[in-house]
XYZ file of C-alpha atoms in Angstrom:
408
model
C 38.238 113.062 160.348
C 34.810 112.394 161.885
C 34.071 109.482 164.192
C 31.885 108.017 161.450
C 34.724 108.169 158.905
C 37.066 106.579 161.442
C 34.544 103.780 161.948
C 34.227 103.165 158.214
C 37.979 103.153 157.804
C 38.180 100.502 160.513
C 35.591 98.346 158.740
C 37.007 98.809 155.245
C 40.693 98.441 156.018
C 40.790 95.846 158.747
C 38.053 93.767 157.202
C 38.198 94.515 153.451
C 35.103 94.081 151.328
C 34.647 91.826 148.305
C 33.564 94.855 146.277
C 37.126 96.199 146.406
C 39.479 93.215 146.508
C 37.494 90.237 145.274
C 37.911 86.576 146.169
C 40.346 86.986 149.057
C 37.672 88.908 151.011
C 35.185 86.047 150.653
C 34.741 83.662 153.596
C 32.782 80.588 152.555
C 31.656 79.551 156.006
C 28.735 80.290 158.357
C 30.742 79.706 161.552
C 31.669 83.355 162.031
C 28.203 84.790 161.494
C 26.754 82.173 163.842
C 29.189 83.225 166.581
C 28.626 86.938 165.963
C 24.852 86.626 166.127
C 25.134 84.631 169.335
C 27.274 87.393 170.897
C 24.578 90.017 170.189
C 21.669 87.824 171.293
C 20.683 86.122 168.018
C 18.577 89.027 166.708
C 17.835 87.165 163.483
C 15.789 84.438 165.166
C 12.601 86.470 165.552
C 12.834 88.542 162.374
C 10.170 88.032 159.733
C 12.305 87.914 156.558
C 12.234 87.425 152.831
C 15.552 86.108 151.488
C 16.707 86.937 147.947
C 19.553 85.455 145.884
C 20.308 85.685 142.174
C 22.967 86.526 139.613
C 21.107 89.668 138.522
C 17.985 91.470 139.656
C 18.089 90.640 143.344
C 18.785 94.229 144.394
C 16.012 95.700 142.249
C 13.615 92.981 143.406
C 14.490 93.649 147.040
C 13.829 97.380 146.681
C 10.573 96.784 144.791
C 9.329 94.432 147.485
C 10.306 96.865 150.220
C 8.411 99.645 148.440
C 5.230 97.573 148.062
C 5.282 96.385 151.681
C 5.935 99.953 152.804
C 2.877 101.159 150.831
C 0.868 98.527 152.704
C 1.742 100.276 155.976
C 4.601 98.068 157.149
C 7.848 99.105 158.799
C 10.243 97.479 156.328
C 13.935 96.830 156.839
C 16.100 96.232 153.788
C 19.641 94.873 153.711
C 21.361 95.061 150.323
C 24.799 95.500 148.780
C 26.911 97.076 147.483
C 26.456 100.752 148.325
C 26.840 103.555 145.798
C 27.789 106.600 147.874
C 27.606 105.784 151.582
C 27.930 102.557 153.553
C 24.611 103.273 155.283
C 22.689 102.640 152.045
C 23.095 98.933 152.812
C 20.815 99.080 155.852
C 17.557 101.023 155.602
C 14.106 101.137 157.186
C 11.310 102.582 155.029
C 13.919 104.183 152.813
C 15.807 105.860 155.654
C 19.439 104.856 156.154
C 20.743 103.603 159.471
C 22.139 106.563 161.440
C 25.843 107.292 161.646
C 25.516 107.225 165.435
C 24.143 103.663 165.370
C 26.986 102.443 163.129
C 29.614 104.087 165.358
C 28.103 102.747 168.582
C 27.668 99.203 167.264
C 31.267 98.944 166.063
C 32.696 100.522 169.226
C 30.552 98.360 171.518
C 31.504 95.101 169.797
C 35.083 95.560 168.598
C 36.547 93.676 171.534
C 33.811 91.035 171.674
C 34.245 90.277 167.956
C 38.055 90.318 168.050
C 38.510 86.558 168.492
C 36.060 85.847 165.663
C 37.919 88.181 163.259
C 34.876 88.879 161.090
C 34.953 90.011 157.478
C 33.515 93.339 156.382
C 30.335 91.625 155.150
C 29.931 89.638 158.376
C 30.175 92.869 160.365
C 27.537 94.454 158.130
C 25.202 91.465 158.257
C 25.132 91.171 162.028
C 24.715 94.950 162.327
C 21.635 94.811 160.078
C 20.026 92.000 162.102
C 20.754 93.818 165.368
C 19.391 97.122 164.065
C 16.222 95.623 162.603
C 15.402 93.862 165.867
C 16.170 97.010 167.880
C 13.851 99.069 165.660
C 11.049 96.451 165.863
C 10.433 96.292 162.142
C 7.485 94.345 160.704
C 9.458 92.573 157.981
C 12.990 92.517 156.541
C 14.077 92.048 152.938
C 17.505 90.388 153.044
C 19.654 90.198 149.909
C 22.546 87.745 149.758
C 25.982 89.233 149.233
C 27.394 86.449 147.072
C 25.992 83.037 146.192
C 23.612 81.863 148.872
C 24.498 78.550 150.494
C 27.496 79.901 152.438
C 26.558 83.569 152.374
C 26.484 85.228 155.808
C 22.800 86.060 155.393
C 21.909 82.368 155.150
C 21.575 82.096 158.913
C 17.979 83.403 158.710
C 14.752 81.415 158.547
C 12.669 83.325 156.003
C 8.943 83.398 155.263
C 9.912 82.587 151.690
C 13.002 82.488 149.485
C 13.484 84.124 146.086
C 16.017 83.297 143.377
C 15.778 86.005 140.716
C 18.108 84.765 137.977
C 20.955 82.302 137.504
C 23.834 83.068 135.165
C 27.593 82.798 135.056
C 29.261 85.273 137.380
C 31.867 84.989 140.153
C 32.920 81.660 138.624
C 36.198 81.798 140.557
C 34.125 81.427 143.734
C 30.777 79.864 142.843
C 31.805 77.429 140.099
C 32.222 77.293 136.324
C 28.978 75.572 135.351
C 25.381 76.746 135.614
C 24.640 73.715 137.802
C 27.438 74.607 140.239
C 26.176 78.177 140.473
C 22.578 76.960 140.858
C 23.790 74.742 143.728
C 25.084 77.809 145.577
C 21.983 79.931 144.916
C 19.662 77.047 145.849
C 21.353 76.957 149.238
C 18.834 79.557 150.455
C 15.917 77.165 149.889
C 14.649 76.131 153.322
C 12.692 73.117 154.555
C 8.916 73.478 154.153
C 9.325 77.118 153.051
C 8.024 78.428 149.684
C 10.504 79.390 146.974
C 9.869 81.771 144.065
C 12.087 81.842 140.978
C 12.302 84.268 138.068
C 11.074 83.340 134.592
C 14.609 83.435 133.149
C 15.625 80.376 135.165
C 15.289 77.510 132.696
C 17.041 74.338 131.521
C 19.648 72.739 133.782
C 19.351 75.476 136.406
C 15.585 75.019 136.665
C 15.863 71.227 136.860
C 18.437 71.501 139.629
C 16.360 73.946 141.663
C 13.272 71.783 141.209
C 15.226 68.841 142.611
C 16.468 70.795 145.636
C 12.987 72.197 146.313
C 11.507 68.704 146.198
C 14.155 67.346 148.583
C 13.433 70.164 151.047
C 9.654 69.955 150.618
C 9.646 73.561 149.479
C 6.736 74.472 147.217
C 8.249 76.033 144.105
C 6.548 78.950 142.348
C 7.575 80.506 139.048
C 7.153 84.283 138.854
C 4.402 85.898 136.824
C 5.310 86.096 133.145
C 3.845 89.531 132.552
C 5.506 92.315 134.440
C 3.895 95.393 135.937
C 4.744 99.029 135.340
C 7.495 100.413 137.566
C 9.451 103.630 137.880
C 12.708 101.668 137.512
C 13.704 101.921 133.851
C 14.645 99.137 131.444
C 12.634 96.275 129.946
C 14.562 93.810 132.137
C 12.712 95.154 135.194
C 9.598 93.344 133.950
C 11.201 90.097 135.118
C 11.645 91.548 138.599
C 8.121 92.960 138.804
C 6.823 89.495 137.932
C 8.736 88.097 140.913
C 7.337 90.804 143.183
C 3.783 90.184 141.971
C 4.040 86.458 142.758
C 5.615 87.200 146.159
C 2.807 89.564 147.140
C 0.271 86.955 146.031
C 1.786 84.480 148.505
C 2.104 87.032 151.312
C -1.574 88.028 151.088
C -2.527 85.017 153.202
C -0.595 86.370 156.191
C -0.404 90.136 155.551
C -2.832 92.850 154.479
C -1.674 93.815 150.978
C -3.887 94.897 148.099
C -3.426 95.290 144.344
C -3.372 99.067 144.976
C -0.379 98.642 147.297
C 1.353 96.558 144.613
C 0.717 99.161 141.916
C 1.716 102.165 144.051
C 4.760 100.386 145.440
C 6.111 99.497 142.000
C 5.558 103.012 140.698
C 7.345 104.604 143.664
C 10.395 102.388 144.195
C 12.919 105.215 143.833
C 10.951 107.540 146.101
C 10.313 104.919 148.788
C 13.726 103.228 148.849
C 16.259 105.646 147.277
C 17.666 102.889 145.049
C 20.370 104.047 142.632
C 22.345 102.791 139.642
C 19.663 100.694 137.951
C 19.379 102.169 134.451
C 19.335 105.496 136.242
C 18.653 108.508 134.032
C 20.911 111.234 135.414
C 20.391 113.951 132.811
C 18.663 114.582 129.483
C 20.749 117.064 127.458
C 22.828 115.104 126.782
C 21.152 111.921 127.996
C 23.262 110.398 130.776
C 22.429 106.908 132.016
C 24.211 104.705 134.554
C 23.690 101.010 135.224
C 25.584 98.694 137.557
C 25.118 95.560 135.407
C 28.504 93.837 135.343
C 28.294 90.294 133.950
C 27.327 88.447 130.757
C 23.638 88.244 131.649
C 23.553 91.961 132.478
C 25.408 92.892 129.290
C 22.718 91.142 127.236
C 20.204 93.462 128.891
C 22.425 96.511 128.307
C 22.792 95.525 124.638
C 18.988 95.332 124.327
C 18.485 98.743 125.950
C 21.215 100.519 123.968
C 19.537 99.510 120.716
C 16.772 101.966 121.633
C 19.346 104.779 121.303
C 20.716 103.766 117.891
C 19.728 107.176 116.484
C 22.070 108.925 118.957
C 25.824 109.259 119.118
C 26.796 107.121 122.123
C 29.741 107.618 124.475
C 30.162 104.484 126.603
C 32.333 105.023 129.696
C 33.416 101.446 130.375
C 35.216 99.628 133.177
C 35.172 95.904 133.961
C 36.522 93.821 136.828
C 39.396 91.525 135.883
C 37.641 88.462 137.357
C 34.730 88.638 134.888
C 34.191 86.752 131.635
C 35.417 89.830 129.772
C 35.767 88.305 126.297
C 32.184 87.046 126.268
C 30.883 90.324 127.703
C 32.613 92.306 124.956
C 30.956 90.236 122.217
C 27.642 91.698 123.373
C 28.622 95.343 122.964
C 28.070 97.398 119.783
C 31.287 97.902 117.805
C 30.493 101.263 116.218
C 30.025 103.551 119.231
C 32.584 105.641 121.136
C 34.243 103.896 124.109
C 36.074 105.678 126.878
C 37.925 103.062 128.925
C 38.580 103.882 132.547
C 39.578 102.240 135.823
C 37.784 102.853 139.119
C 39.748 102.826 142.365
C 39.575 99.101 143.047
C 42.154 96.344 142.825
C 39.700 94.263 140.819
C 39.385 96.591 137.814
C 41.176 95.562 134.632
C 43.809 98.117 133.503
C 42.627 100.199 130.549
C 45.588 99.060 128.421
C 44.655 95.415 128.904
C 40.989 96.120 128.177
C 41.885 98.050 125.012
C 43.918 95.072 123.749
C 40.784 92.957 124.030
C 38.795 95.493 121.989
C 40.888 95.612 118.805
C 37.840 95.048 116.589
C 35.987 98.059 118.040
C 35.923 101.278 116.023
C 36.547 104.056 118.553
C 38.554 103.525 121.751
C 40.010 106.114 124.089
C 41.774 105.399 127.391
C 41.296 107.780 130.319
C 42.236 105.788 133.457
C 40.869 108.360 135.908
C 37.072 107.847 136.032
C 36.260 111.468 136.918
C 38.363 112.740 134.018
C 36.727 110.166 131.731
C 33.276 111.490 132.589
C 34.364 115.131 132.291
C 35.796 114.401 128.821
C 32.569 112.689 127.705
C 30.519 115.676 128.913
C 32.673 118.056 126.886
C 32.401 115.942 123.728
C 28.705 115.062 123.865
C 26.132 117.299 122.184
C 22.651 117.853 123.609
C 21.067 114.982 121.648
C 23.862 112.437 122.355
C 23.976 109.687 125.010
C 26.604 109.105 127.677
C 26.317 105.633 129.175
C 28.266 104.636 132.292
C 28.544 100.922 132.960
C 30.357 97.605 133.245
C 31.332 98.064 136.888
C 29.371 98.816 140.051
C 32.411 100.592 141.428
C 32.644 102.854 138.363
C 28.978 103.837 138.652
C 29.437 104.493 142.371
C 32.400 106.793 141.735
C 30.596 108.829 139.057
C 27.421 109.132 141.119
C 29.325 110.206 144.222
C 31.387 112.820 142.401
C 28.901 114.268 139.916
C 25.392 113.214 140.970
C 25.313 112.966 144.783
C 21.958 112.639 146.507
């Protein structure tokens, strides 16, 4: 085993990640990250940052923004989660992943210093990103929250502006059962006298709550542009995210040199500039193979909308869902008359295929293949050239299929 693999094993096993085990990996407290940053010299204090929270869209928005700022000639750091294939995808500068050597050295150099703090996997990753970005003297960092906002480890930064992309019900077992409770957590990234941008889908009680918080903190609140721009990321839902990016660039123009050309080129070259994966990603054409990491009610509404465009095709939907989701409501959004292949990625959070099948008794065609690789192989054998194979419902499922069959 390589030193890099040993390092990852140390991070994953000793400090397990939320992506794999769920709520018990979540630490709702900023004490640890404050101590960790202090140990490494508070690298976050002098970073120019944009902070992004949201139920859906925050990852795509972060990558779009990074691409635009990169086109404008900036050295752009981006910290996002989760990763698809390799841990290093979480920390990139101008689309290039942090080196294995840097990860190994950081963990080895700080193991003993961090021991008394006992940081979580995400706390380790967050402080590493801040340290690396400062070391590399980046111009600006795009920082995505891991979960929520108010008590997320990333919320130790003082950003140039804050973005809340969408607010919907997800992670209710941690963030709360009502839209207002979830909005309270997301609104925790709003800072005193610092602009805040919100996506157009934030309405009703969530909007009223955010407006109240912004007013209390004297944060000027901006609503994203209604009309999205063209982007290389597929799916109509990306229009919402491009509207957020457009409004963000408009605000940044007062302090940075960014033109409409940079905006256009950046949005058309997101994949090339940032190597983002798993967002309505077209993997093949004969048959059509598409993967999307959307994994909650709000995301399933978008998936439902997109799948309607393929109603003339025979569809094989390779489906997995985490057991902590609002599964019953999510299933009401899926078409009943397509072919489902239920599977279970290698994570404690995934619902067993037998339990998921019991919830899908009113669906026409259900097959259980618990091994995700075998599920995909079966779908490939069954699908004809003009059919569609869709992989979704779970970030972990998409990650497994991409790693095994479509590595970069």
